[in-house]
PDB file of C-alpha atoms in Angstrom:
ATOM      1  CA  UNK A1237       0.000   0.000   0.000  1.00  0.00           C
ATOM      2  CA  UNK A1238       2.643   2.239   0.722  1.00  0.00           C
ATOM      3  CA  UNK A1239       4.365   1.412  -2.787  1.00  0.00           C
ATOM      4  CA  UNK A1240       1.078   2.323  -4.128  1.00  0.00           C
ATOM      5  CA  UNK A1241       0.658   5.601  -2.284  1.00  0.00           C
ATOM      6  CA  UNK A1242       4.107   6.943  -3.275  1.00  0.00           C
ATOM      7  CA  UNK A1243       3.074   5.854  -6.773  1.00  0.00           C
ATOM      8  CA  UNK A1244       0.572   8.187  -6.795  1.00  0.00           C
ATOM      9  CA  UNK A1245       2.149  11.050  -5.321  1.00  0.00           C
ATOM     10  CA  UNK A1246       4.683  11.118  -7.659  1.00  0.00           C
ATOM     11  CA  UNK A1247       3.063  10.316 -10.792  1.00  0.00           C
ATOM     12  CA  UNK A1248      -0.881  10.653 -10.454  1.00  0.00           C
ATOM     13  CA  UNK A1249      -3.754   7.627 -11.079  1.00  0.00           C
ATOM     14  CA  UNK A1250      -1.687   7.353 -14.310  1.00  0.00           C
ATOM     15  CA  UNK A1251       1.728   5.914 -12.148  1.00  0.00           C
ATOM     16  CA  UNK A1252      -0.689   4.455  -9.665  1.00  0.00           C
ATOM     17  CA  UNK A1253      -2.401   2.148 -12.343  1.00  0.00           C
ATOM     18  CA  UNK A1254       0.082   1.891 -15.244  1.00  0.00           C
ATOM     19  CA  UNK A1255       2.105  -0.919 -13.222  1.00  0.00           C
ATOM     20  CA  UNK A1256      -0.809  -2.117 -11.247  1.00  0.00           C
ATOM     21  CA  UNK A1257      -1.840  -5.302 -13.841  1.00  0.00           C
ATOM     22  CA  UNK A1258      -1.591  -5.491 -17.551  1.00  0.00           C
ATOM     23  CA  UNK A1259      -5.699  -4.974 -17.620  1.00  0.00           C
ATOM     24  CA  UNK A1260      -5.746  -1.764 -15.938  1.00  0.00           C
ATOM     25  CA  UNK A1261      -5.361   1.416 -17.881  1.00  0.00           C
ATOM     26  CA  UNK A1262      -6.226   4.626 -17.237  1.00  0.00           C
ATOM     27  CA  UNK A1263      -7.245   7.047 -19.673  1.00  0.00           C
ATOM     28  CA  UNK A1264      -8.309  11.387 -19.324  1.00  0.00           C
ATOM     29  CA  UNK A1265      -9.802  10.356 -15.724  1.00  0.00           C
ATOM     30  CA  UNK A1266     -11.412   7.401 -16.210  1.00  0.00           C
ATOM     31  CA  UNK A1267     -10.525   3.656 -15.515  1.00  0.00           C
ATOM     32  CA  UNK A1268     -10.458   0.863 -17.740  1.00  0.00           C
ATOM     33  CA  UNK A1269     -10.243  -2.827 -17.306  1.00  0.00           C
ATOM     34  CA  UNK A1270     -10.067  -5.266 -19.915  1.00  0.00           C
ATOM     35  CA  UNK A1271     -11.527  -8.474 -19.524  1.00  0.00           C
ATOM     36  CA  UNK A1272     -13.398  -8.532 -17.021  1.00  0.00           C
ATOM     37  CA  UNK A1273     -16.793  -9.692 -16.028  1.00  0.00           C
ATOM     38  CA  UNK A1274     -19.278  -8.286 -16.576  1.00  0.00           C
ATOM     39  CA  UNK A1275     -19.914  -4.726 -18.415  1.00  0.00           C
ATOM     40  CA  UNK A1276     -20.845  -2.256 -16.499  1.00  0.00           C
ATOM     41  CA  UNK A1277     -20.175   0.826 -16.191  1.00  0.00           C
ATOM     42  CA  UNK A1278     -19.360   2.345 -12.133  1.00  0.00           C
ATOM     43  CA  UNK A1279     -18.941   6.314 -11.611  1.00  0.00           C
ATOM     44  CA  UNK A1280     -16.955   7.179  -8.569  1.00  0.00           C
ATOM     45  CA  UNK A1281     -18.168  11.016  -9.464  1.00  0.00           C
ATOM     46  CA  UNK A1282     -16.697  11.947  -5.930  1.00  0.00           C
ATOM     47  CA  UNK A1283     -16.959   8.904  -3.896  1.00  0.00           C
ATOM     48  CA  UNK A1284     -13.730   8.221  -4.512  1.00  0.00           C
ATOM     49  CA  UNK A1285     -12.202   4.275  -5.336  1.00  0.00           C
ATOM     50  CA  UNK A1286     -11.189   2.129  -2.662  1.00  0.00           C
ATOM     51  CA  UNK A1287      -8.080   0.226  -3.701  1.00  0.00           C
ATOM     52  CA  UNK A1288      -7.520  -3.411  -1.905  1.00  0.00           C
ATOM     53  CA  UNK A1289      -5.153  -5.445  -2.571  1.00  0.00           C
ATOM     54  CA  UNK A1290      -5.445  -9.268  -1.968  1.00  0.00           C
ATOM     55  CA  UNK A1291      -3.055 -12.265  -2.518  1.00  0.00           C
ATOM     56  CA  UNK A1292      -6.408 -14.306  -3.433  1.00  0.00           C
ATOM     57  CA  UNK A1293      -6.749 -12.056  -6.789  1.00  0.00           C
ATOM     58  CA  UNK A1294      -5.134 -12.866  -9.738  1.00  0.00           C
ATOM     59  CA  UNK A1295      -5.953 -10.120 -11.771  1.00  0.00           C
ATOM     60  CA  UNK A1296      -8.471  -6.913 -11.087  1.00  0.00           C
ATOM     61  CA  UNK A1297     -11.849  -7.104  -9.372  1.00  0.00           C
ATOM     62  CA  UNK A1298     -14.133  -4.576  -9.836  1.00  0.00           C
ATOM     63  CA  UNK A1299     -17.654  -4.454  -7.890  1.00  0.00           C
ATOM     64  CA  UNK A1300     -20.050  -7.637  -8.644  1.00  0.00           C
ATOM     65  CA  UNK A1301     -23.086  -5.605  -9.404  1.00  0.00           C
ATOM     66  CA  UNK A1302     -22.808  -1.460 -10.604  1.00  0.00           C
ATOM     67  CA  UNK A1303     -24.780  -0.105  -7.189  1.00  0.00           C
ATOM     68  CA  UNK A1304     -21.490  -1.391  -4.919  1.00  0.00           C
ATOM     69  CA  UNK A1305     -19.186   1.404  -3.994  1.00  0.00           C
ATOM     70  CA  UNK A1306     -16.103   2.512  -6.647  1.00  0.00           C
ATOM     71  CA  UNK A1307     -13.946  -0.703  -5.071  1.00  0.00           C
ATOM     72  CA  UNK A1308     -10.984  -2.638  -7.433  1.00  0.00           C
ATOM     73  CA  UNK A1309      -9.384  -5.185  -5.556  1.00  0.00           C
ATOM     74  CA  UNK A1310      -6.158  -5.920  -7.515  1.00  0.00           C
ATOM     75  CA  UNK A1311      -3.192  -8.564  -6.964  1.00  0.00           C
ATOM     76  CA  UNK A1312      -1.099  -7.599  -4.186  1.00  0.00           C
ATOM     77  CA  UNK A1313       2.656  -7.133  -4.698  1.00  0.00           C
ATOM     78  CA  UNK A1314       5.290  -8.828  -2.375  1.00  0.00           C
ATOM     79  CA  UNK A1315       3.436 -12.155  -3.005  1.00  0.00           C
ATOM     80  CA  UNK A1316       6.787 -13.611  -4.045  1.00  0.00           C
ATOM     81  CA  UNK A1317       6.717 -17.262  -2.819  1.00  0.00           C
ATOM     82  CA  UNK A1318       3.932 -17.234  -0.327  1.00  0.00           C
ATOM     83  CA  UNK A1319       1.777 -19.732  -2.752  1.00  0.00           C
ATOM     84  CA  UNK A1320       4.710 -22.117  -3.531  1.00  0.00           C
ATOM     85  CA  UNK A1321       5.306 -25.335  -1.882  1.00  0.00           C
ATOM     86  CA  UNK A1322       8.259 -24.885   1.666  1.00  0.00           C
ATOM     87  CA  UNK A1323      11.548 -25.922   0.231  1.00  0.00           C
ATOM     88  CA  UNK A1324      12.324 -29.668   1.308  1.00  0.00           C
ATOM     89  CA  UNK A1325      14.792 -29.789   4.905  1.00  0.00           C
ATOM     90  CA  UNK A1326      18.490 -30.211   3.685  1.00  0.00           C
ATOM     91  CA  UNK A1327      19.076 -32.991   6.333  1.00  0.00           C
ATOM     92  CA  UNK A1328      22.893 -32.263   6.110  1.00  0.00           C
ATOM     93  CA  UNK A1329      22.263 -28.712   7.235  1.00  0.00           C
ATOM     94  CA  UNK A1330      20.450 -30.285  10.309  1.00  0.00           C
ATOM     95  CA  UNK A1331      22.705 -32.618  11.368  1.00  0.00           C
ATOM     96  CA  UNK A1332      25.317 -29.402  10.937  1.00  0.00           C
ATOM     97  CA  UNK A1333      22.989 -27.535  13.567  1.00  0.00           C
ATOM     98  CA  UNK A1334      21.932 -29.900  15.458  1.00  0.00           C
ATOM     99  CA  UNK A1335      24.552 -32.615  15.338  1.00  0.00           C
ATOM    100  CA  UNK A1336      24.348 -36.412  13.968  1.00  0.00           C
ATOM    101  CA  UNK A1337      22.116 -37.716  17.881  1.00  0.00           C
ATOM    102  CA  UNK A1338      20.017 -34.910  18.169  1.00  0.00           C
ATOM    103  CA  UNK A1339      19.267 -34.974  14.681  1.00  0.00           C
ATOM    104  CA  UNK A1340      18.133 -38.553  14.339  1.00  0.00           C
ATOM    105  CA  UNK A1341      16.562 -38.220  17.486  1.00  0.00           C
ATOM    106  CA  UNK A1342      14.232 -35.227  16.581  1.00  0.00           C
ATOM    107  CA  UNK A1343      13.531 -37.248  13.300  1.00  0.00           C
ATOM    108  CA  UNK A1344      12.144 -40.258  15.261  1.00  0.00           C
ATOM    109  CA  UNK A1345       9.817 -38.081  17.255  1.00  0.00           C
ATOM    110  CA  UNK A1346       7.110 -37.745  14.462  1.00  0.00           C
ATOM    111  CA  UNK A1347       5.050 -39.968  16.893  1.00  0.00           C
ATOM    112  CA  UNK A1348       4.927 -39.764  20.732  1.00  0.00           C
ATOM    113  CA  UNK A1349       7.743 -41.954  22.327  1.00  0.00           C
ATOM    114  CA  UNK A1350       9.445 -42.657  25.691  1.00  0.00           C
ATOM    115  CA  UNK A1351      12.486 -42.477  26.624  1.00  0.00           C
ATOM    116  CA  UNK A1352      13.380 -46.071  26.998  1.00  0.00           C
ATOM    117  CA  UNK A1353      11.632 -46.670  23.422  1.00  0.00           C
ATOM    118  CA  UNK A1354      13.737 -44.235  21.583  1.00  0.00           C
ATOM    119  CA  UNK A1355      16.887 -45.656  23.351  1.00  0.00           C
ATOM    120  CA  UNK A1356      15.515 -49.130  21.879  1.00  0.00           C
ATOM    121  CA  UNK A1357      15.184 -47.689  18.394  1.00  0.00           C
ATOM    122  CA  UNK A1358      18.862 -46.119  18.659  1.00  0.00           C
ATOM    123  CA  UNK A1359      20.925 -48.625  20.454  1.00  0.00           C
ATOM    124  CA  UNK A1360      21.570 -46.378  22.719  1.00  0.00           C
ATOM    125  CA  UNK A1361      21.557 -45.976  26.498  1.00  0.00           C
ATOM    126  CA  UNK A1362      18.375 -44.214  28.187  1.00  0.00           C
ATOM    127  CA  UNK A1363      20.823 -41.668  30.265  1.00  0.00           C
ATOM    128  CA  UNK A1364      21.895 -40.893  26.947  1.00  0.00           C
ATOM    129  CA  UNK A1365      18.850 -39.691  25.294  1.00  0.00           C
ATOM    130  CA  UNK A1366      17.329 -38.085  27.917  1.00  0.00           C
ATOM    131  CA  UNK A1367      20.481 -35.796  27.770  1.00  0.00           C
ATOM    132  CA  UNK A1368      20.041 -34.680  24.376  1.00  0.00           C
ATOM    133  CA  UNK A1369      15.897 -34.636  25.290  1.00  0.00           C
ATOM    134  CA  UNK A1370      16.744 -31.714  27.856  1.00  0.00           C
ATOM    135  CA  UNK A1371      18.455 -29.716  25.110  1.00  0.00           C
ATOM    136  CA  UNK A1372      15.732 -30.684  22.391  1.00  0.00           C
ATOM    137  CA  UNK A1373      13.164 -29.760  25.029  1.00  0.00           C
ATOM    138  CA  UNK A1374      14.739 -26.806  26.333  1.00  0.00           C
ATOM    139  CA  UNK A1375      14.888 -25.130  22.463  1.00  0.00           C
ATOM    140  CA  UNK A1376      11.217 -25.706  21.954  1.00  0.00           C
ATOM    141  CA  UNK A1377      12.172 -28.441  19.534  1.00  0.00           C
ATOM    142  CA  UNK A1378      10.116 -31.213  21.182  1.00  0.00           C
ATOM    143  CA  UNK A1379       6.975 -31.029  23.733  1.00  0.00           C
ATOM    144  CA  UNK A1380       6.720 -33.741  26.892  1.00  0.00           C
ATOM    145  CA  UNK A1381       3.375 -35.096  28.511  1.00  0.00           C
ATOM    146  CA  UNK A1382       3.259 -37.417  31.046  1.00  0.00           C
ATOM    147  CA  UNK A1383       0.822 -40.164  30.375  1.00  0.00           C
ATOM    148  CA  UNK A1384       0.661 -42.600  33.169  1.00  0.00           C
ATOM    149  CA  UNK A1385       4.151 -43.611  34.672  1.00  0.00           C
ATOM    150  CA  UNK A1386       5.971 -42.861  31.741  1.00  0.00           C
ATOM    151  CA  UNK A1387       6.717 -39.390  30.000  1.00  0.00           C
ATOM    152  CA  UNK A1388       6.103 -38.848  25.779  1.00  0.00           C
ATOM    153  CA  UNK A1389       8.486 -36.579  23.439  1.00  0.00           C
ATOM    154  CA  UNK A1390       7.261 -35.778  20.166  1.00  0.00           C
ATOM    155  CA  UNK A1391       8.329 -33.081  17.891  1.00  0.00           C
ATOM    156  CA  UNK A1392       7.081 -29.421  18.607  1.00  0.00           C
ATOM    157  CA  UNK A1393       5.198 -27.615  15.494  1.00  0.00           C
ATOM    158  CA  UNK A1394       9.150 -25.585  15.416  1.00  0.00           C
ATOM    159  CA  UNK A1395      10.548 -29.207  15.502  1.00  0.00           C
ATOM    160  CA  UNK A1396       8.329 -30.270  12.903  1.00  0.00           C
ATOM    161  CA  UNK A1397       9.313 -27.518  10.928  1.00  0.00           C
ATOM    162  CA  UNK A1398      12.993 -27.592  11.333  1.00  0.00           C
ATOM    163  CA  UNK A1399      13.376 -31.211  10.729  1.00  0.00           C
ATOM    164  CA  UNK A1400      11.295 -31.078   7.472  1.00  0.00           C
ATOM    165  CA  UNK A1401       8.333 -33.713   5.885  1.00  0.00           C
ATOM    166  CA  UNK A1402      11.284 -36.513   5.320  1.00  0.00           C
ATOM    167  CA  UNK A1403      12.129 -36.660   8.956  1.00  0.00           C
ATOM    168  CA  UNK A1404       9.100 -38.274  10.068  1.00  0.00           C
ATOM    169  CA  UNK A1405      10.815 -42.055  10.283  1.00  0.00           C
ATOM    170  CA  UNK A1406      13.956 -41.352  11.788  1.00  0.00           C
ATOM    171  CA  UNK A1407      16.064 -42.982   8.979  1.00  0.00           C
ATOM    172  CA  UNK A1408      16.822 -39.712   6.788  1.00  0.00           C
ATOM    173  CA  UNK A1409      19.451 -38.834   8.660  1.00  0.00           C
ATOM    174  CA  UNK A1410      22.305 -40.891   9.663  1.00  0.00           C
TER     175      UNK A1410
END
């Protein structure tokens, strides 16, 4: 909005619109947009057009039906990758941050597991994981609930996100 404001400052509705979207043009005072639905025609004649942008709109919106205020919603700028998919979790980078324990660890905690389980599933001494669960736990990477005798680790939402989709079995990183 602010690009847009300074746009019009500096170079009238002209500025303002001319970069807006390829079917926007304005035109001695009056606004145009090509294909779109609909034909009608909507006269601000002082009420002035509100301007809202939207990531949801791929291309200019004018009011459904002519007896709506002078609105245009229009594609928002700064979209840049908000609509594509999150880039895939470079497991050496994690096992970099985290190191090679922690990392499988957090990658086996896509389910709810005890401490003697995990041990089980790493060969590895109880005492042992439940040193590297402190630190996990500590950073927010994993959440703990007791359930009955026994307490369950499982990856937090920033654990989830961290350790990426292909960490969910434990055996992407070794």
């Amino acid at each position: 909005m602010t690009y847009r404001a300074r746009q019009l400052a500096v170079g009238g509705a002209r500025l303002l619109f001319a970069g807006m979207h390829p079917n926007l043009r304005w035109d001695d005072g009056v606004l145009y947009v090509d294909k779109m639905i609909g034909g009608f025609r909507v006269a601000a004649a002082g009420r002035g057009l509100l301007l809202v942008p939207s990531v949801f709109a791929h291309k200019p919106a004018p009011p459904v039906v002519p007896e709506e205020p002078p609105t245009l919603v229009y594609p928002s700028r700064g979209v840049a990758t908000l609509w594509a998919p999150a880039p895939a979790a470079d497991q050496t980078a994690l096992v970099a941050l985290l190191g090679a324990p922690r990392a499988r660890l957090l990658g086996l905690l896509g389910e709810p597991l005890p401490t003697v389980e995990i041990a089980r599933r790493l060969r590895v001494t109880p005492s042992a994981v439940s040193q590297h669960l402190r630190m996990l736990y500590a950073s927010g990477l994993v959440t703990r609930a007791r359930d009955g005798r026994q307490v369950l680790y499982r990856r937090s939402s920033l654990g989830d996100r961290l350790a990426g989709a292909g960490a969910t079995s434990g055996r992407s990183v070794t």
